mmCIF file of C-alpha atoms and ligand atoms in Angstrom:
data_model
loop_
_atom_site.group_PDB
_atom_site.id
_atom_site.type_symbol
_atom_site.label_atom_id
_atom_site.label_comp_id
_atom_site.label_asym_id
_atom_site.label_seq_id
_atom_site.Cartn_x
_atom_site.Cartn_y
_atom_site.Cartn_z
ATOM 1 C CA UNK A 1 1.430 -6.880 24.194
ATOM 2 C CA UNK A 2 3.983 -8.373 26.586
ATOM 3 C CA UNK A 3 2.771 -8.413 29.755
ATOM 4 C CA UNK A 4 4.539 -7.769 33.100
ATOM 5 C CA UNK A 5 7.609 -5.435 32.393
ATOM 6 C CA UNK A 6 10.554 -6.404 34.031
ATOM 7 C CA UNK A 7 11.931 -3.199 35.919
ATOM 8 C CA UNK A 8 14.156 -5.127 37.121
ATOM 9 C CA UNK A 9 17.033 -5.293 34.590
ATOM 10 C CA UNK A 10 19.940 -3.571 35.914
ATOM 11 C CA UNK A 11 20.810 -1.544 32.469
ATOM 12 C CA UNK A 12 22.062 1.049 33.619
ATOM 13 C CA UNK A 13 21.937 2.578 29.936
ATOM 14 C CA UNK A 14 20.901 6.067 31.051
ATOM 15 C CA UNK A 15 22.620 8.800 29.554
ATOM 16 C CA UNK A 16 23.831 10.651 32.899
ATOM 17 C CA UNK A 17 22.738 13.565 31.449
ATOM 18 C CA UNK A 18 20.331 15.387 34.129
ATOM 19 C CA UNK A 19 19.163 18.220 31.532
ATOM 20 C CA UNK A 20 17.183 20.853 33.702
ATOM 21 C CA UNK A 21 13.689 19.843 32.660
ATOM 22 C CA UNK A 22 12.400 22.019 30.269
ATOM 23 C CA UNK A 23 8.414 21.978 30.124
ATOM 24 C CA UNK A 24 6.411 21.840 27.016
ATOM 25 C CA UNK A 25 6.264 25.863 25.664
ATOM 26 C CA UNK A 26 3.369 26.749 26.726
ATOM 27 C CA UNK A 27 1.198 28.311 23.927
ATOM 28 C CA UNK A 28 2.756 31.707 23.521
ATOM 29 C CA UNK A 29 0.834 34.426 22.716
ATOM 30 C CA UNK A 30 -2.288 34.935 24.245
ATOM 31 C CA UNK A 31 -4.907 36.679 21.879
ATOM 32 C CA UNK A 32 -5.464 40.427 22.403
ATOM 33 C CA UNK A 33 -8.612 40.389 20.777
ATOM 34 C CA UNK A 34 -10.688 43.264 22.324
ATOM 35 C CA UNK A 35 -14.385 42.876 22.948
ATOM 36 C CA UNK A 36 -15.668 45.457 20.769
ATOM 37 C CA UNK A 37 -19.461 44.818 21.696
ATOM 38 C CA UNK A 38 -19.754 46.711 25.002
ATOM 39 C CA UNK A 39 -21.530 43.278 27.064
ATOM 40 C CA UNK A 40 -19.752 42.083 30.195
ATOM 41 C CA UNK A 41 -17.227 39.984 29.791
ATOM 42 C CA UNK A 42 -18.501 36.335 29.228
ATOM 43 C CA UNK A 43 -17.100 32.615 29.921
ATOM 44 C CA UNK A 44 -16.161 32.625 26.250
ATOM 45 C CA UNK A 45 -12.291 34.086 26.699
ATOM 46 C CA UNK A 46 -10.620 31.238 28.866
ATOM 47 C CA UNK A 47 -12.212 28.910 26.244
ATOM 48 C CA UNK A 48 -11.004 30.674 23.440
ATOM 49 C CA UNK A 49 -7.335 30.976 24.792
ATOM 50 C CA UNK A 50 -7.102 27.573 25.714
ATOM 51 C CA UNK A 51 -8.237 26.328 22.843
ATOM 52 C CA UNK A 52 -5.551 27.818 20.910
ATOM 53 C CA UNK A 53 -3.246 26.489 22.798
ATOM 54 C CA UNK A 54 -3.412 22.893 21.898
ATOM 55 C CA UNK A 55 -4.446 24.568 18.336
ATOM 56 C CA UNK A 56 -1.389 23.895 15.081
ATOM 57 C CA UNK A 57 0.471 21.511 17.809
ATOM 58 C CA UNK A 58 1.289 18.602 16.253
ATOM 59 C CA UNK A 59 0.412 14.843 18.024
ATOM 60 C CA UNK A 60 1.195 11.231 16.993
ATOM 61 C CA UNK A 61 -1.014 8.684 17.353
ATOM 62 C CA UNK A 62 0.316 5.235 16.903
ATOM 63 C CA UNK A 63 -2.307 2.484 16.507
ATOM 64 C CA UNK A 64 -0.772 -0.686 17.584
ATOM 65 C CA UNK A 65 0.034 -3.522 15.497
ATOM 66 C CA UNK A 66 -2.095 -3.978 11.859
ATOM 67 C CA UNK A 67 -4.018 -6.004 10.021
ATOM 68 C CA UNK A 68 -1.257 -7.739 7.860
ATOM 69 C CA UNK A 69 0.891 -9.107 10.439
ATOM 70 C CA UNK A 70 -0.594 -11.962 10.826
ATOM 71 C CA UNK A 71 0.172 -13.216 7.307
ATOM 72 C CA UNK A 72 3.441 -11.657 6.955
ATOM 73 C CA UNK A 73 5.619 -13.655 10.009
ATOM 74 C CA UNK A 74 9.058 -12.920 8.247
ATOM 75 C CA UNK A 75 8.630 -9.675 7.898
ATOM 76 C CA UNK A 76 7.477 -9.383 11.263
ATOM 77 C CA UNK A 77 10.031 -11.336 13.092
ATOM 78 C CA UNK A 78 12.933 -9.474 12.009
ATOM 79 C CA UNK A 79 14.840 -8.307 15.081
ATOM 80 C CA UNK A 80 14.966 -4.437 14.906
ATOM 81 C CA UNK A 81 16.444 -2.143 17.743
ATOM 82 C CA UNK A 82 14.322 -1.668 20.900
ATOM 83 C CA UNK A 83 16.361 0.947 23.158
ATOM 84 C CA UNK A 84 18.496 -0.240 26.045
ATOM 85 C CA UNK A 85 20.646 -2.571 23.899
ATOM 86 C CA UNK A 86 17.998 -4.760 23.518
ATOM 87 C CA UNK A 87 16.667 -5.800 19.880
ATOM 88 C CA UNK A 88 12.847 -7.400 19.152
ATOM 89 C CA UNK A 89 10.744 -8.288 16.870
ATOM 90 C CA UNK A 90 9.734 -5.625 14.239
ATOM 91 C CA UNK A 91 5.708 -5.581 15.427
ATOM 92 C CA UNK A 92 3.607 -8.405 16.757
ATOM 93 C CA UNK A 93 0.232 -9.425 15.887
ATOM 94 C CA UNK A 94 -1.358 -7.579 18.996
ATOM 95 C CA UNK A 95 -4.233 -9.761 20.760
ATOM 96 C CA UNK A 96 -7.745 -10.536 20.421
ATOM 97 C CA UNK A 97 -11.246 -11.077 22.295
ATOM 98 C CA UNK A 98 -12.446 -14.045 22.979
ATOM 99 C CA UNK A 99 -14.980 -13.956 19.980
ATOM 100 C CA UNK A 100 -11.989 -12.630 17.538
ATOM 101 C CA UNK A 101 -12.642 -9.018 17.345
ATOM 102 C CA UNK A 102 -8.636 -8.184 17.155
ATOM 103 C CA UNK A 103 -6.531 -5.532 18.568
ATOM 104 C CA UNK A 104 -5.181 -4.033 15.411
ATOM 105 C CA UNK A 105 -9.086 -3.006 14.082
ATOM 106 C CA UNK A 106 -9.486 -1.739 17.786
ATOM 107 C CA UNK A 107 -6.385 0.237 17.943
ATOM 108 C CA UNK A 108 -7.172 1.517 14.148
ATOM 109 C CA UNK A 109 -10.772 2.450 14.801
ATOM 110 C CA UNK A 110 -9.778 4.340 18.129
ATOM 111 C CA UNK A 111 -7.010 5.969 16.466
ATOM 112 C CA UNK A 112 -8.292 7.356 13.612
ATOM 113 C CA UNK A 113 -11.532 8.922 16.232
ATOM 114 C CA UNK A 114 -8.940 10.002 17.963
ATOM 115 C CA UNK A 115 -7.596 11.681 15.508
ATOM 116 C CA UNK A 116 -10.959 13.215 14.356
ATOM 117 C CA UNK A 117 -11.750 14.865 17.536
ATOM 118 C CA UNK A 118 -7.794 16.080 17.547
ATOM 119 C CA UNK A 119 -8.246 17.404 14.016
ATOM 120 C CA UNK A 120 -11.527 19.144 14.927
ATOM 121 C CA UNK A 121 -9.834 21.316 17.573
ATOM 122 C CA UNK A 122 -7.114 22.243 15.430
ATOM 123 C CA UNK A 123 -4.602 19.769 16.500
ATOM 124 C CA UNK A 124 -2.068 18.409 13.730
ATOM 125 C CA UNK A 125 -2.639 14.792 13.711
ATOM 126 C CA UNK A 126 0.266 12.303 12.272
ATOM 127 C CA UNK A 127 -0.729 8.472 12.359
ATOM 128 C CA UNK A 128 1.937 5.795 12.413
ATOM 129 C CA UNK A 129 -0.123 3.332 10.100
ATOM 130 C CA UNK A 130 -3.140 4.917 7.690
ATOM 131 C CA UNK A 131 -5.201 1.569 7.301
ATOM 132 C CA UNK A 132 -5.590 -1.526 9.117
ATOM 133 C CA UNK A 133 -4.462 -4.163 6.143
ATOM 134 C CA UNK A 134 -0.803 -3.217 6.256
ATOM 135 C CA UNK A 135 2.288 -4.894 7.837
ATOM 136 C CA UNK A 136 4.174 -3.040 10.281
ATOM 137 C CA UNK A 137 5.771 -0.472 10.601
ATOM 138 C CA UNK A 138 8.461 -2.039 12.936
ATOM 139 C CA UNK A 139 8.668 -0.633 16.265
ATOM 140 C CA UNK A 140 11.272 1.626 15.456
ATOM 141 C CA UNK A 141 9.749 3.200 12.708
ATOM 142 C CA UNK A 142 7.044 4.256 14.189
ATOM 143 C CA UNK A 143 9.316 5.802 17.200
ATOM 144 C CA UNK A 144 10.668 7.401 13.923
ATOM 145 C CA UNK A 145 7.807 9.093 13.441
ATOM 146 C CA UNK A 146 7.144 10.839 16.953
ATOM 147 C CA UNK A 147 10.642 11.850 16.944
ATOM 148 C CA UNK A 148 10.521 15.128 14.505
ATOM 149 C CA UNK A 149 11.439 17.688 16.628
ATOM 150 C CA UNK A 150 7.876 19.614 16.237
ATOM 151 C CA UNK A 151 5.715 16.745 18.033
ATOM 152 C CA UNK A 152 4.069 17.796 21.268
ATOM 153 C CA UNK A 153 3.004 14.184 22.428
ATOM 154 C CA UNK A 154 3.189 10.521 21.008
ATOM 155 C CA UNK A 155 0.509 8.370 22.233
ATOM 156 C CA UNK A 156 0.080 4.823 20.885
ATOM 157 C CA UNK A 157 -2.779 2.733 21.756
ATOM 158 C CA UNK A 158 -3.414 -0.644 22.509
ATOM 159 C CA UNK A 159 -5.666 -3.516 24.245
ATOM 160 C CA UNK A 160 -4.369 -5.767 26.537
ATOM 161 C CA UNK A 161 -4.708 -9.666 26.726
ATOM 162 C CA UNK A 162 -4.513 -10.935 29.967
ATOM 163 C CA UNK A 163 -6.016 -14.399 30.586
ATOM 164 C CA UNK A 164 -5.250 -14.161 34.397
ATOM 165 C CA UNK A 165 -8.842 -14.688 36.496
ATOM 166 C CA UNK A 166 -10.772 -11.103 36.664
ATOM 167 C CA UNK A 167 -8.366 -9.369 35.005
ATOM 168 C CA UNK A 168 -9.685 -6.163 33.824
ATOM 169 C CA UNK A 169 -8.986 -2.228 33.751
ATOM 170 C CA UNK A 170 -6.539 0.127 31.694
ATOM 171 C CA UNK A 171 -3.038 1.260 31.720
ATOM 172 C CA UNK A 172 -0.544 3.755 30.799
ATOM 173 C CA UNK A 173 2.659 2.981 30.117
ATOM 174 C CA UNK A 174 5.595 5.219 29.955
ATOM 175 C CA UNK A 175 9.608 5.045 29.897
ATOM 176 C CA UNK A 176 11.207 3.782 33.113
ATOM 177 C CA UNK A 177 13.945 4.874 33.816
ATOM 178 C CA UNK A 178 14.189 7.173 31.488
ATOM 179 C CA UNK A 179 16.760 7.558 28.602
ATOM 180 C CA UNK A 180 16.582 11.077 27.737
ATOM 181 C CA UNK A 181 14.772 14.486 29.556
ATOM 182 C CA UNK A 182 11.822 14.115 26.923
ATOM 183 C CA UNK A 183 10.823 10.506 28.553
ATOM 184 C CA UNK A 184 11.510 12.183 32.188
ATOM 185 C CA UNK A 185 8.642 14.681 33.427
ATOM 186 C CA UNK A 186 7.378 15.575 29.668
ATOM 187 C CA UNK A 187 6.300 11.846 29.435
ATOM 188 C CA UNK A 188 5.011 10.874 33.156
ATOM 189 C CA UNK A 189 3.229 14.003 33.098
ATOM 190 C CA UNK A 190 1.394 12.840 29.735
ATOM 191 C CA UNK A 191 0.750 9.079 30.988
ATOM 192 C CA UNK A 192 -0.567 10.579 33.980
ATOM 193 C CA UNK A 193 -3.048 13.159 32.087
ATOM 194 C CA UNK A 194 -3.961 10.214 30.102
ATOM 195 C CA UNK A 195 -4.725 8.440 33.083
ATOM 196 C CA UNK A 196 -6.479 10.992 35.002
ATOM 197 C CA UNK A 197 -8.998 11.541 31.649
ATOM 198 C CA UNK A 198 -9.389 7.733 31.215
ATOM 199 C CA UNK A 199 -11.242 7.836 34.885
ATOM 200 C CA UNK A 200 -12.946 10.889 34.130
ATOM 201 C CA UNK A 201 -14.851 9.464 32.006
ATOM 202 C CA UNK A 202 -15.464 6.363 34.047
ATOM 203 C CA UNK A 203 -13.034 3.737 33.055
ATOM 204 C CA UNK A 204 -11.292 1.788 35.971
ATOM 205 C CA UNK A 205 -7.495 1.353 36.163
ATOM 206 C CA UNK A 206 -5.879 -1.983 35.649
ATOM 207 C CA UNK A 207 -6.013 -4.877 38.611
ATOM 208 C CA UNK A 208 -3.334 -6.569 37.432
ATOM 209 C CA UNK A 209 -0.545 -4.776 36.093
ATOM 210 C CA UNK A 210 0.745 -0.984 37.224
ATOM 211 C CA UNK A 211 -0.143 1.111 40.055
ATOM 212 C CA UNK A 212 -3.235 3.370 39.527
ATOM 213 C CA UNK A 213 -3.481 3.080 36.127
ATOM 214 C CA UNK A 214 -0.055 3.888 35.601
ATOM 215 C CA UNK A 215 3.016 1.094 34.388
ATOM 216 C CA UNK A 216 6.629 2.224 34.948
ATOM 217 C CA UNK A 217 8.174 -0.036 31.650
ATOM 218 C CA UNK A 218 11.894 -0.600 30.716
ATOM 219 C CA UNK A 219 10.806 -3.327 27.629
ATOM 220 C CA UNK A 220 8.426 -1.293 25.330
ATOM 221 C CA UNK A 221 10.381 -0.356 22.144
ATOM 222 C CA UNK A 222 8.420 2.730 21.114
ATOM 223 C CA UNK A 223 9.146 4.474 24.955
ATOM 224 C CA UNK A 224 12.467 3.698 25.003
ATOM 225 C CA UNK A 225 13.254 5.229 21.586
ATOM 226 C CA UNK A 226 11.339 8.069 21.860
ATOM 227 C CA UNK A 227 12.890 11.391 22.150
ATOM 228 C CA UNK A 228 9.410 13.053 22.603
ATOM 229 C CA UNK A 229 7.168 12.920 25.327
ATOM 230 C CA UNK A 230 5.166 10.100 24.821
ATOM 231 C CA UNK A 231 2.878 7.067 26.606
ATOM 232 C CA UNK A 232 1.309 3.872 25.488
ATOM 233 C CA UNK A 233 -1.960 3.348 26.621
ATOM 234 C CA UNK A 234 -3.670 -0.038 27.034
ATOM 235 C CA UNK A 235 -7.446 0.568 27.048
ATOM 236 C CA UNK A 236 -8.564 -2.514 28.363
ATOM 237 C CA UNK A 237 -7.950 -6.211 28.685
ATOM 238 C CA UNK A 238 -9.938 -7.756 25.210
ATOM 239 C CA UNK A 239 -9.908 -11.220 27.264
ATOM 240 C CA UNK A 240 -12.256 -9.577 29.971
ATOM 241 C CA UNK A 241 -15.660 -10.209 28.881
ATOM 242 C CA UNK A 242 -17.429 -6.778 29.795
ATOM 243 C CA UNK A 243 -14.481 -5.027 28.671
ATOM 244 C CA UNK A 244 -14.177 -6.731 25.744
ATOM 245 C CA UNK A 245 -18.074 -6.365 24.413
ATOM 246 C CA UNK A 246 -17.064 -2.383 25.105
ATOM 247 C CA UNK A 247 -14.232 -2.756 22.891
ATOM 248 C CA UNK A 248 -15.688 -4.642 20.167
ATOM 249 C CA UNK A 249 -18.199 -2.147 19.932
ATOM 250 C CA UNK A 250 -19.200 1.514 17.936
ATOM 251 C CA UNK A 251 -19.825 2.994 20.993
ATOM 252 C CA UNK A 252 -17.422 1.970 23.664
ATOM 253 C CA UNK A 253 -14.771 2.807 21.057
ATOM 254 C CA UNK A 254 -16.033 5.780 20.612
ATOM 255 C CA UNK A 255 -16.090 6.347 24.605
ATOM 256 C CA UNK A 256 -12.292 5.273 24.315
ATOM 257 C CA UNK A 257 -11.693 7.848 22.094
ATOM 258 C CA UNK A 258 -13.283 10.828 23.712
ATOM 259 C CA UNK A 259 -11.653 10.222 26.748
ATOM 260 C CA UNK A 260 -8.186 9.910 25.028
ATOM 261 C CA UNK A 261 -8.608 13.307 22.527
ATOM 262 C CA UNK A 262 -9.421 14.720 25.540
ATOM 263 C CA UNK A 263 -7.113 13.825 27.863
ATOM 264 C CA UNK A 264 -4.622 14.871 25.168
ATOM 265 C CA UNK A 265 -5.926 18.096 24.397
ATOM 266 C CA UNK A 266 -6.146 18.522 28.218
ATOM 267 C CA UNK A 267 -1.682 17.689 28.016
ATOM 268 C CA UNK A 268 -1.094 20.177 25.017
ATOM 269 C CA UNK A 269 -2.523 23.104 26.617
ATOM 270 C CA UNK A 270 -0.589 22.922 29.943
HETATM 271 ZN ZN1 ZN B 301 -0.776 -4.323 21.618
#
């Protein structure tokens, strides 16, 4: 990934549209089943209801970069549209660790988990890429695919690769300022859930880049062609040796995923 986003650029491209924010419909009917056994009331109901409502939603998971980019620079260069009048190159490689365990396997592996735990609670799961030894899809595309008009949340997922001294800790990206109402509340409210579950489960916002885990970003093409709510997520910085022997292996991915399926879960049944 590009690092340090440059906020700075006056483009003032936002539609001046102020669209009363409209929150994510919140899961609709709540079941009337009655208790026909005549025991007290138990914990089980509040789980129950909330699980249904992140149940048959549908979520995006974008796994960044892939496995044939590398090979395919062409294809890869080709200047596509990024949002703000800006163009860039279709996809990128993505990063590495130090040892060459690279980003696109990581973002694959923790996608597809991701996905599992999604799927297991119901969830619809749509993945921007399906294996790790294709090229592309451009940037655009795969904002193409978070836009149908049925997706609760887009999340793609990264690694970072910051060589600066010490760098280390996640981030979550989101839209900044924002193009449309989607990338307004709907999207700072799901960086910030993603952010908030990242620490719950013990991981320690970025050092180096954002503000408490959080990254206001006018650059990334995905956010600024989204019309969904939706937040990147950089896990970790692969160039940071502790963080990178997490991310290189079964478990920490694993640990990366949990805390992201949950933290999503946790946004769909606001
Ligand atoms: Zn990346």
């Amino acid at each position: 990934m590009v690092l340090a986003g440059c906020q700075a650029s006056g483009g003032s491209a936002v539609t001046g549209v102020s669209v009363p924010q409209v929150s994510i419909p919140s899961s609709a009917t709540p079941s009337t089943q009655v208790a026909t056994s005549g025991s007290p009331s138990t914990t089980a109901p509040a789980t129950t209801s909330s699980t249904a409502a992140a149940s048959g939603k549908v979520v995006v998971l974008d796994a960044g970069h892939n496995g044939g980019n590398a090979s395919h620079v062409a294809e890869i260069n080709k200047l596509v549209p990024a949002g703000r009048g800006e163009t860039k190159p279709c996809n990128t490689t993505g990063t590495s660790t130090n040892a060459g365990y690279t980003e696109h396997a990581f973002t694959f592996d923790v996608a597809q988990r991701v996905g599992a735990a999604l799927t297991a609670k119901g969830v619809k799961v749509v993945y921007t890429r399906t294996n790790d030894t294709g090229v592309g899809p451009c940037v655009d595309k795969r904002a193409a695919v978070g836009n149908a008009a049925n997706v609760s949340a887009v999340v793609s997922i990264h690694g970072d690769g910051s060589t600066s001294a010490g760098a280390h800790g996640f981030h979550v990206a989101y839209s900044s300022p924002p193009l449309n109402a989607q990338q307004g509340e709907p999207s700072t409210s799901l960086a910030t859930t993603l952010r908030d579950g990242m620490r719950s489960a013990g991981f320690t916002s970025a050092n180096y880049i954002g503000q408490d885990g959080l990254s206001a970003r006018s650059d990334l093409a995905g956010l600024n062609l989204s019309t969904r709510p939706a937040a990147l997520i950089e896990c970790g910085n692969m160039r940071n040796a502790s963080e990178a022997a997490e991310m290189s292996s079964a478990e920490g991915r694993q640990h990366y995923a949990s805390a992201i399926a949950a933290a999503i879960e946790a946004y769909l049944k606001v």
